[in-house]
Amino acid sequence: LTGVPREHRVYQYVLAHAIPGDPRHLLHTFDRWSRRCEHLSCVGPVKGRIVERLVAERAPRRVLELGTYCGYGTVLLAQGLAPGARLYTVEGNPEHAAVAEKVIRLAGFDEQMVELIVGPSAEVIPQLRSKHGLPQADFIFMDHWKKFYLRDLQLLESHQLLAPGATIVADNVLFPGAPHFLQYAKSCGRFQCRLHRASLEY
């Protein structure tokens, strides 16, 4: 009714209520908005704890996120990285990317730690090494359009962007679902697969 996109509304709320430079408080502020005001397609706190645990276990140096949206997942990933680690996050929607950029910087992460790349993943992935300096990723978080999961995984493989022993975390593979991605990951013989069951966000 206001004509202001939902993503801008949540950013104004976060700007007014979150503590700048405090990633955890910023995420809690997002969660409060999503529970009380409007649903956002963010990872949320339940699945977020799974992602946090995996990042802590793997201690990745080069992280790739596909699907930045408002920056919730980016902040979640970045807060768990060791000094010197770098996160590349890819968002195809320029309006969402503009909000995410402000959220990421508000959380306290500069461009040396988190690089936001705007463009379709199918165009960005082949350029990650030559244009953005990512030789290989050892942790990949997929949370963009589910129909692109398989295509983008195969792009990462064909451009040799998966480090040996890389971890790939893909959200929402059961609902709304990414059946072709799951079938490929289980049957191609190159991956060990594990499903983490969790409730939907919020």
Coordinates of N, CA and C in Angstrom, one line a residue:
L1 N 0.8 -1.2 0.0 CA 0.0 0.0 0.0 C 0.9 1.3 0.0
T2 N 2.0 1.2 0.6 CA 2.9 2.4 0.7 C 3.6 2.6 -0.6
G3 N 3.7 1.6 -1.4 CA 4.6 1.7 -2.6 C 6.0 1.5 -2.4
V4 N 6.4 1.2 -1.1 CA 7.8 0.9 -0.8 C 8.0 -0.6 -0.7
P5 N 8.9 -1.1 -1.5 CA 9.2 -2.6 -1.5 C 9.5 -3.1 -0.1
R6 N 9.1 -4.3 0.1 CA 9.3 -5.0 1.4 C 10.7 -5.0 1.9
E7 N 11.6 -5.2 0.9 CA 13.1 -5.2 1.2 C 13.5 -3.8 1.8
H8 N 13.0 -2.7 1.2 CA 13.3 -1.4 1.7 C 12.7 -1.2 3.1
R9 N 11.5 -1.7 3.3 CA 10.9 -1.5 4.6 C 11.7 -2.2 5.7
V10 N 12.1 -3.4 5.4 CA 12.9 -4.1 6.5 C 14.2 -3.4 6.7
Y11 N 14.8 -2.9 5.6 CA 16.1 -2.2 5.8 C 15.9 -1.0 6.7
Q12 N 14.8 -0.2 6.5 CA 14.6 0.9 7.4 C 14.4 0.5 8.8
Y13 N 13.8 -0.6 9.0 CA 13.6 -1.2 10.4 C 14.9 -1.6 11.0
V14 N 15.7 -2.2 10.2 CA 17.1 -2.7 10.7 C 17.9 -1.4 11.0
L15 N 17.9 -0.5 10.1 CA 18.6 0.8 10.3 C 18.3 1.5 11.6
A16 N 17.0 1.4 11.9 CA 16.5 2.1 13.1 C 16.7 1.3 14.4
H17 N 16.8 0.0 14.3 CA 16.8 -0.8 15.6 C 18.1 -1.7 15.8
A18 N 18.9 -1.9 14.7 CA 20.1 -2.8 14.9 C 21.3 -2.0 15.3
I19 N 22.2 -2.6 16.0 CA 23.4 -2.0 16.5 C 24.4 -2.1 15.4
P20 N 24.8 -0.9 14.8 CA 25.8 -1.0 13.7 C 27.1 -1.7 14.2
G21 N 27.6 -2.5 13.3 CA 28.9 -3.3 13.6 C 28.7 -4.5 14.4
D22 N 27.4 -4.8 14.7 CA 27.1 -6.0 15.6 C 26.3 -7.0 14.7
P23 N 27.0 -7.9 14.0 CA 26.3 -8.8 13.1 C 25.2 -9.6 13.7
R24 N 25.4 -10.2 14.9 CA 24.4 -11.0 15.6 C 23.2 -10.2 15.9
H25 N 23.4 -9.0 16.4 CA 22.2 -8.2 16.8 C 21.4 -7.8 15.5
L26 N 22.2 -7.6 14.4 CA 21.5 -7.3 13.1 C 20.6 -8.4 12.7
L27 N 21.1 -9.7 12.8 CA 20.3 -10.8 12.4 C 19.1 -11.0 13.3
H28 N 19.3 -10.7 14.6 CA 18.1 -10.8 15.5 C 17.1 -9.8 15.2
T29 N 17.5 -8.6 14.7 CA 16.6 -7.6 14.3 C 15.8 -8.0 13.0
F30 N 16.5 -8.6 12.1 CA 15.8 -9.2 10.9 C 14.8 -10.2 11.4
D31 N 15.2 -11.1 12.3 CA 14.3 -12.2 12.7 C 13.0 -11.5 13.4
R32 N 13.2 -10.5 14.2 CA 12.1 -9.9 14.9 C 11.1 -9.3 13.9
W33 N 11.7 -8.6 12.8 CA 10.8 -8.1 11.8 C 10.0 -9.2 11.1
S34 N 10.7 -10.3 10.8 CA 10.1 -11.4 10.0 C 9.0 -12.1 10.8
R35 N 9.2 -12.2 12.1 CA 8.2 -12.8 13.0 C 7.0 -11.9 13.2
R36 N 7.2 -10.6 13.4 CA 6.2 -9.7 13.8 C 5.5 -8.9 12.7
C37 N 6.2 -8.7 11.6 CA 5.7 -7.8 10.6 C 5.5 -8.5 9.2
E38 N 6.5 -8.9 8.6 CA 6.4 -9.5 7.2 C 7.3 -10.6 7.1
H39 N 6.9 -11.6 6.4 CA 7.8 -12.8 6.1 C 8.8 -12.4 5.1
L40 N 10.1 -12.8 5.3 CA 11.2 -12.6 4.4 C 11.8 -14.0 4.1
S41 N 12.2 -14.1 2.8 CA 12.8 -15.4 2.4 C 14.2 -15.5 2.8
C42 N 14.5 -15.4 4.1 CA 15.9 -15.5 4.6 C 16.1 -16.8 5.2
V43 N 17.3 -17.2 5.5 CA 17.6 -18.5 6.1 C 16.9 -18.7 7.4
G44 N 16.9 -17.6 8.2 CA 16.2 -17.7 9.5 C 17.1 -18.3 10.5
P45 N 16.7 -18.2 11.8 CA 17.6 -18.7 12.9 C 17.8 -20.2 13.0
V46 N 16.7 -21.0 12.7 CA 16.8 -22.4 12.9 C 17.8 -23.0 11.9
K47 N 17.6 -22.8 10.6 CA 18.5 -23.2 9.6 C 19.9 -22.5 9.7
G48 N 19.8 -21.3 10.2 CA 21.0 -20.5 10.3 C 22.0 -21.1 11.3
R49 N 21.5 -21.8 12.3 CA 22.4 -22.5 13.3 C 23.1 -23.6 12.6
I50 N 22.5 -24.3 11.7 CA 23.1 -25.4 10.9 C 24.3 -24.8 10.1
V51 N 24.0 -23.7 9.4 CA 25.0 -23.1 8.6 C 26.2 -22.6 9.4
E52 N 25.9 -22.0 10.5 CA 26.9 -21.5 11.4 C 27.8 -22.7 11.9
R53 N 27.2 -23.8 12.3 CA 28.0 -25.0 12.7 C 28.9 -25.5 11.6
L54 N 28.4 -25.6 10.4 CA 29.2 -26.1 9.3 C 30.3 -25.2 9.0
V55 N 30.1 -23.9 9.0 CA 31.2 -22.9 8.8 C 32.3 -23.1 9.9
A56 N 31.8 -23.2 11.2 CA 32.8 -23.4 12.3 C 33.6 -24.7 12.1
E57 N 32.9 -25.7 11.7 CA 33.6 -27.0 11.5 C 34.6 -27.0 10.3
R58 N 34.2 -26.4 9.2 CA 35.0 -26.4 8.0 C 36.1 -25.3 8.0
A59 N 35.9 -24.2 8.7 CA 36.8 -23.1 8.7 C 37.3 -22.7 7.3
P60 N 36.3 -22.4 6.4 CA 36.7 -22.1 5.0 C 37.4 -20.8 4.9
R61 N 38.3 -20.7 3.8 CA 39.0 -19.5 3.5 C 38.4 -18.7 2.4
R62 N 37.7 -19.4 1.5 CA 37.1 -18.8 0.3 C 35.6 -19.3 0.3
V63 N 34.7 -18.4 0.5 CA 33.3 -18.8 0.5 C 32.5 -18.1 -0.6
L64 N 31.6 -18.9 -1.3 CA 30.8 -18.3 -2.3 C 29.3 -18.5 -2.0
E65 N 28.6 -17.4 -2.0 CA 27.2 -17.5 -1.7 C 26.4 -17.1 -3.0
L66 N 25.5 -18.0 -3.4 CA 24.6 -17.7 -4.6 C 23.2 -17.3 -4.1
G67 N 22.9 -16.1 -4.2 CA 21.6 -15.6 -3.7 C 21.7 -14.7 -2.5
T68 N 22.1 -13.5 -2.7 CA 22.3 -12.6 -1.5 C 21.0 -12.1 -0.9
Y69 N 20.0 -11.8 -1.7 CA 18.7 -11.2 -1.3 C 19.0 -10.0 -0.5
C70 N 18.6 -9.9 0.8 CA 18.8 -8.7 1.6 C 20.1 -8.8 2.4
G71 N 20.9 -9.8 2.3 CA 22.1 -9.9 3.0 C 22.1 -10.7 4.3
Y72 N 21.0 -11.3 4.6 CA 20.9 -12.0 5.9 C 21.9 -13.2 5.9
G73 N 21.9 -14.0 4.9 CA 22.8 -15.1 4.8 C 24.2 -14.7 4.7
T74 N 24.5 -13.6 4.0 CA 25.8 -13.1 3.9 C 26.4 -12.7 5.2
V75 N 25.6 -12.0 6.0 CA 26.1 -11.6 7.4 C 26.3 -12.8 8.3
L76 N 25.3 -13.8 8.1 CA 25.4 -15.1 8.9 C 26.7 -15.8 8.6
L77 N 27.1 -15.9 7.3 CA 28.3 -16.5 6.9 C 29.6 -15.7 7.3
A78 N 29.5 -14.4 7.1 CA 30.7 -13.6 7.3 C 31.1 -13.5 8.8
Q79 N 30.1 -13.6 9.7 CA 30.4 -13.4 11.1 C 31.2 -14.6 11.6
G80 N 31.1 -15.8 10.9 CA 31.8 -17.0 11.3 C 33.2 -17.2 10.7
L81 N 33.6 -16.3 9.8 CA 34.8 -16.5 9.1 C 36.0 -16.1 9.9
A82 N 37.1 -16.8 9.7 CA 38.4 -16.5 10.3 C 39.0 -15.2 9.7
P83 N 39.9 -14.5 10.4 CA 40.6 -13.4 9.8 C 41.3 -13.8 8.5
G84 N 41.2 -13.0 7.5 CA 41.8 -13.3 6.2 C 41.0 -14.0 5.3
A85 N 39.9 -14.6 5.7 CA 38.9 -15.3 4.9 C 38.1 -14.3 4.0
R86 N 37.6 -14.8 2.9 CA 36.9 -13.8 2.0 C 35.6 -14.5 1.5
L87 N 34.6 -13.7 1.4 CA 33.3 -14.1 1.0 C 32.8 -13.4 -0.3
Y88 N 32.5 -14.2 -1.3 CA 31.9 -13.6 -2.5 C 30.5 -14.0 -2.6
T89 N 29.6 -13.0 -2.7 CA 28.2 -13.2 -2.7 C 27.6 -12.7 -4.0
V90 N 26.7 -13.4 -4.7 CA 26.2 -13.1 -6.0 C 24.7 -12.9 -5.9
E91 N 24.2 -11.8 -6.4 CA 22.8 -11.5 -6.4 C 22.4 -11.0 -7.8
G92 N 21.4 -11.6 -8.4 CA 20.9 -11.2 -9.7 C 20.0 -10.0 -9.8
N93 N 19.3 -9.7 -8.7 CA 18.4 -8.6 -8.7 C 19.1 -7.3 -8.2
P94 N 19.3 -6.3 -9.0 CA 20.0 -5.1 -8.6 C 19.3 -4.4 -7.4
E95 N 18.0 -4.4 -7.4 CA 17.3 -3.7 -6.2 C 17.6 -4.4 -4.9
H96 N 17.6 -5.7 -5.0 CA 17.9 -6.5 -3.8 C 19.4 -6.3 -3.4
A97 N 20.2 -6.3 -4.4 CA 21.6 -6.1 -4.1 C 21.9 -4.7 -3.5
A98 N 21.2 -3.7 -3.9 CA 21.4 -2.4 -3.3 C 21.1 -2.4 -1.8
V99 N 20.0 -3.1 -1.4 CA 19.7 -3.2 0.0 C 20.7 -4.1 0.7
A100 N 21.1 -5.2 0.1 CA 22.1 -6.1 0.7 C 23.4 -5.4 1.0
E101 N 23.8 -4.6 0.0 CA 25.1 -3.8 0.2 C 25.1 -3.0 1.5
K102 N 24.0 -2.3 1.7 CA 23.9 -1.4 2.9 C 23.8 -2.3 4.2
V103 N 23.1 -3.4 4.1 CA 23.0 -4.3 5.3 C 24.4 -4.9 5.6
I104 N 25.1 -5.3 4.6 CA 26.4 -5.9 4.8 C 27.4 -4.9 5.5
R105 N 27.4 -3.7 4.9 CA 28.3 -2.7 5.5 C 27.8 -2.3 6.9
L106 N 26.5 -2.2 7.1 CA 26.0 -1.8 8.4 C 26.5 -2.9 9.5
A107 N 26.6 -4.1 9.0 CA 27.0 -5.2 9.9 C 28.5 -5.1 10.3
G108 N 29.2 -4.3 9.5 CA 30.6 -4.1 9.8 C 31.6 -4.8 8.9
F109 N 31.1 -5.3 7.8 CA 32.0 -6.1 6.9 C 32.4 -5.2 5.6
D110 N 33.7 -5.0 5.4 CA 34.1 -4.2 4.3 C 34.3 -5.0 3.1
E111 N 34.7 -4.3 2.0 CA 34.8 -4.9 0.7 C 35.9 -5.9 0.6
Q112 N 36.9 -5.8 1.5 CA 38.0 -6.7 1.5 C 37.6 -8.1 2.0
M113 N 36.6 -8.1 2.9 CA 36.1 -9.3 3.5 C 34.9 -9.9 2.7
V114 N 34.0 -9.0 2.3 CA 32.8 -9.4 1.6 C 32.6 -8.6 0.3
E115 N 32.7 -9.4 -0.8 CA 32.5 -8.7 -2.2 C 31.1 -9.1 -2.7
L116 N 30.3 -8.1 -2.9 CA 29.0 -8.3 -3.5 C 29.1 -8.2 -5.0
I117 N 28.7 -9.2 -5.7 CA 28.7 -9.2 -7.2 C 27.3 -9.2 -7.7
V118 N 26.9 -8.3 -8.5 CA 25.6 -8.1 -9.1 C 25.5 -8.7 -10.5
G119 N 24.6 -9.6 -10.7 CA 24.5 -10.2 -12.0 C 23.9 -11.6 -12.0
P120 N 23.4 -12.1 -13.1 CA 22.9 -13.5 -13.1 C 24.0 -14.5 -12.8
S121 N 23.7 -15.5 -12.0 CA 24.8 -16.5 -11.6 C 25.4 -17.2 -12.8
A122 N 24.6 -17.4 -13.8 CA 25.1 -18.1 -15.0 C 26.2 -17.3 -15.7
E123 N 26.1 -15.9 -15.6 CA 27.1 -15.1 -16.2 C 28.3 -14.8 -15.3
V124 N 28.0 -14.8 -14.0 CA 29.0 -14.4 -13.0 C 30.0 -15.6 -12.7
I125 N 29.5 -16.8 -12.6 CA 30.3 -18.0 -12.2 C 31.5 -18.1 -13.2
P126 N 31.3 -18.1 -14.5 CA 32.5 -18.3 -15.4 C 33.5 -17.2 -15.3
Q127 N 33.1 -16.0 -14.6 CA 34.1 -14.9 -14.5 C 34.7 -14.8 -13.1
L128 N 34.3 -15.7 -12.2 CA 34.8 -15.6 -10.8 C 36.3 -15.6 -10.7
R129 N 37.0 -16.4 -11.5 CA 38.4 -16.5 -11.4 C 39.1 -15.3 -12.1
S130 N 38.7 -15.1 -13.3 CA 39.4 -14.0 -14.1 C 39.1 -12.6 -13.7
K131 N 37.8 -12.4 -13.3 CA 37.4 -11.0 -13.0 C 37.4 -10.7 -11.5
H132 N 37.1 -11.7 -10.7 CA 37.0 -11.4 -9.3 C 38.1 -12.0 -8.4
G133 N 39.0 -12.8 -9.0 CA 40.1 -13.3 -8.3 C 39.8 -14.5 -7.3
L134 N 38.7 -15.2 -7.6 CA 38.4 -16.4 -6.8 C 39.0 -17.6 -7.5
P135 N 40.1 -18.2 -7.0 CA 40.6 -19.4 -7.7 C 39.8 -20.6 -7.5
Q136 N 39.3 -20.8 -6.3 CA 38.4 -21.9 -6.0 C 37.7 -21.6 -4.7
A137 N 36.5 -22.1 -4.5 CA 35.8 -21.9 -3.3 C 35.8 -23.2 -2.5
D138 N 36.0 -23.1 -1.2 CA 35.9 -24.3 -0.3 C 34.7 -24.4 0.5
F139 N 33.8 -23.4 0.4 CA 32.4 -23.5 1.0 C 31.5 -22.7 0.1
I140 N 30.4 -23.4 -0.4 CA 29.4 -22.8 -1.2 C 28.1 -22.8 -0.6
F141 N 27.4 -21.7 -0.5 CA 26.0 -21.7 0.0 C 25.1 -21.3 -1.1
M142 N 24.2 -22.2 -1.4 CA 23.2 -21.9 -2.5 C 21.8 -21.6 -1.9
D143 N 21.3 -20.4 -2.1 CA 20.0 -20.0 -1.6 C 19.4 -19.0 -2.6
H144 N 19.5 -19.3 -3.9 CA 18.9 -18.5 -4.9 C 17.8 -19.3 -5.6
W145 N 17.5 -19.1 -6.9 CA 16.4 -19.8 -7.5 C 16.7 -21.3 -7.6
K146 N 15.8 -22.1 -7.0 CA 16.1 -23.6 -6.9 C 16.3 -24.2 -8.3
K147 N 15.6 -23.7 -9.3 CA 15.7 -24.3 -10.6 C 17.1 -24.1 -11.2
F148 N 17.9 -23.2 -10.6 CA 19.3 -23.0 -11.1 C 20.3 -23.8 -10.3
Y149 N 19.9 -24.5 -9.2 CA 20.9 -25.2 -8.4 C 21.8 -26.1 -9.2
L150 N 21.2 -27.0 -10.0 CA 21.9 -28.0 -10.7 C 22.8 -27.3 -11.8
R151 N 22.2 -26.4 -12.5 CA 23.0 -25.7 -13.6 C 24.2 -25.0 -13.0
D152 N 24.1 -24.4 -11.9 CA 25.2 -23.6 -11.3 C 26.2 -24.5 -10.6
L153 N 25.8 -25.7 -10.1 CA 26.7 -26.6 -9.6 C 27.6 -27.2 -10.7
Q154 N 27.0 -27.5 -11.8 CA 27.7 -28.0 -13.0 C 28.6 -26.9 -13.5
L155 N 28.2 -25.7 -13.5 CA 29.1 -24.6 -13.9 C 30.3 -24.5 -13.0
L156 N 30.1 -24.6 -11.7 CA 31.2 -24.5 -10.8 C 32.2 -25.7 -11.1
E157 N 31.6 -26.8 -11.4 CA 32.5 -28.0 -11.7 C 33.3 -27.8 -13.0
S158 N 32.6 -27.4 -14.0 CA 33.2 -27.2 -15.3 C 34.3 -26.1 -15.4
H159 N 34.1 -25.1 -14.5 CA 35.1 -24.1 -14.4 C 36.1 -24.3 -13.3
Q160 N 36.1 -25.5 -12.8 CA 37.1 -26.0 -11.7 C 37.1 -25.0 -10.6
L161 N 36.0 -24.6 -10.1 CA 35.9 -23.6 -9.0 C 35.6 -24.3 -7.6
L162 N 35.5 -25.6 -7.6 CA 35.3 -26.3 -6.4 C 36.7 -26.8 -5.9
A163 N 37.1 -26.3 -4.7 CA 38.3 -26.8 -4.1 C 38.2 -28.3 -3.7
P164 N 39.3 -29.0 -3.6 CA 39.2 -30.4 -3.1 C 38.6 -30.4 -1.8
G165 N 37.6 -31.3 -1.6 CA 36.9 -31.4 -0.3 C 35.9 -30.3 0.0
A166 N 35.5 -29.5 -1.0 CA 34.6 -28.4 -0.8 C 33.3 -28.8 -0.2
T167 N 32.7 -28.0 0.6 CA 31.4 -28.2 1.2 C 30.4 -27.3 0.4
I168 N 29.3 -28.0 0.0 CA 28.2 -27.2 -0.7 C 26.9 -27.4 0.2
V169 N 26.4 -26.2 0.6 CA 25.1 -26.2 1.4 C 24.1 -25.6 0.5
A170 N 23.0 -26.3 0.3 CA 21.9 -25.9 -0.5 C 20.6 -25.8 0.3
D171 N 20.0 -24.7 0.4 CA 18.8 -24.5 1.2 C 17.5 -24.8 0.4
N172 N 16.5 -25.3 1.1 CA 15.2 -25.5 0.5 C 15.2 -26.6 -0.6
V173 N 16.0 -27.6 -0.5 CA 16.0 -28.6 -1.6 C 14.8 -29.5 -1.5
L174 N 14.1 -29.6 -0.4 CA 12.9 -30.4 -0.3 C 11.6 -29.6 -0.6
F175 N 11.6 -28.4 0.0 CA 10.5 -27.5 -0.3 C 11.0 -26.0 -0.4
P176 N 10.7 -25.3 -1.5 CA 10.0 -25.7 -2.6 C 10.6 -26.8 -3.4
G177 N 11.9 -27.1 -3.2 CA 12.4 -28.3 -3.8 C 13.4 -28.1 -5.0
A178 N 14.4 -28.9 -5.1 CA 15.4 -28.9 -6.2 C 15.7 -30.4 -6.5
P179 N 14.7 -31.1 -7.0 CA 14.8 -32.6 -7.2 C 15.9 -33.0 -8.2
H180 N 16.1 -32.2 -9.2 CA 17.2 -32.6 -10.2 C 18.6 -32.4 -9.6
F181 N 18.7 -31.3 -8.8 CA 20.0 -31.1 -8.1 C 20.3 -32.2 -7.2
L182 N 19.3 -32.6 -6.4 CA 19.5 -33.7 -5.4 C 19.8 -35.0 -6.1
Q183 N 19.1 -35.3 -7.2 CA 19.4 -36.6 -7.9 C 20.8 -36.6 -8.4
Y184 N 21.2 -35.4 -9.0 CA 22.6 -35.4 -9.5 C 23.6 -35.5 -8.4
A185 N 23.4 -34.8 -7.3 CA 24.4 -34.8 -6.2 C 24.6 -36.2 -5.7
K186 N 23.4 -36.9 -5.6 CA 23.5 -38.3 -5.0 C 24.0 -39.3 -6.0
S187 N 23.8 -39.1 -7.3 CA 24.1 -40.2 -8.2 C 25.4 -40.0 -9.0
C188 N 26.0 -38.8 -9.0 CA 27.1 -38.6 -9.9 C 28.4 -39.2 -9.4
G189 N 28.5 -39.5 -8.1 CA 29.6 -40.2 -7.5 C 30.7 -39.3 -7.0
R190 N 30.5 -38.0 -7.1 CA 31.6 -37.1 -6.7 C 31.3 -36.4 -5.3
F191 N 30.1 -36.7 -4.8 CA 29.7 -36.0 -3.6 C 29.2 -37.0 -2.5
Q192 N 29.4 -36.6 -1.3 CA 28.8 -37.3 -0.1 C 27.6 -36.4 0.3
C193 N 26.4 -36.9 0.4 CA 25.3 -36.1 0.6 C 24.7 -36.4 2.0
R194 N 24.2 -35.3 2.6 CA 23.5 -35.4 3.8 C 22.4 -34.4 3.9
L195 N 21.2 -34.8 4.3 CA 20.0 -33.9 4.4 C 19.9 -33.4 5.8
H196 N 19.8 -32.1 6.0 CA 19.5 -31.6 7.3 C 18.1 -31.1 7.4
R197 N 17.3 -31.8 8.2 CA 15.8 -31.4 8.2 C 15.6 -30.3 9.2
A198 N 14.8 -29.3 8.8 CA 14.6 -28.2 9.6 C 13.2 -27.6 9.2
S199 N 12.6 -26.8 10.2 CA 11.4 -26.2 9.9 C 11.6 -25.0 8.9
L200 N 10.5 -24.6 8.2 CA 10.6 -23.4 7.4 C 10.9 -22.2 8.2
E201 N 11.6 -21.3 7.6 CA 11.9 -20.1 8.3 C 10.7 -19.3 8.9
Y202 N 10.8 -18.9 10.1 CA 9.7 -18.2 10.8 C 8.4 -18.9 10.8

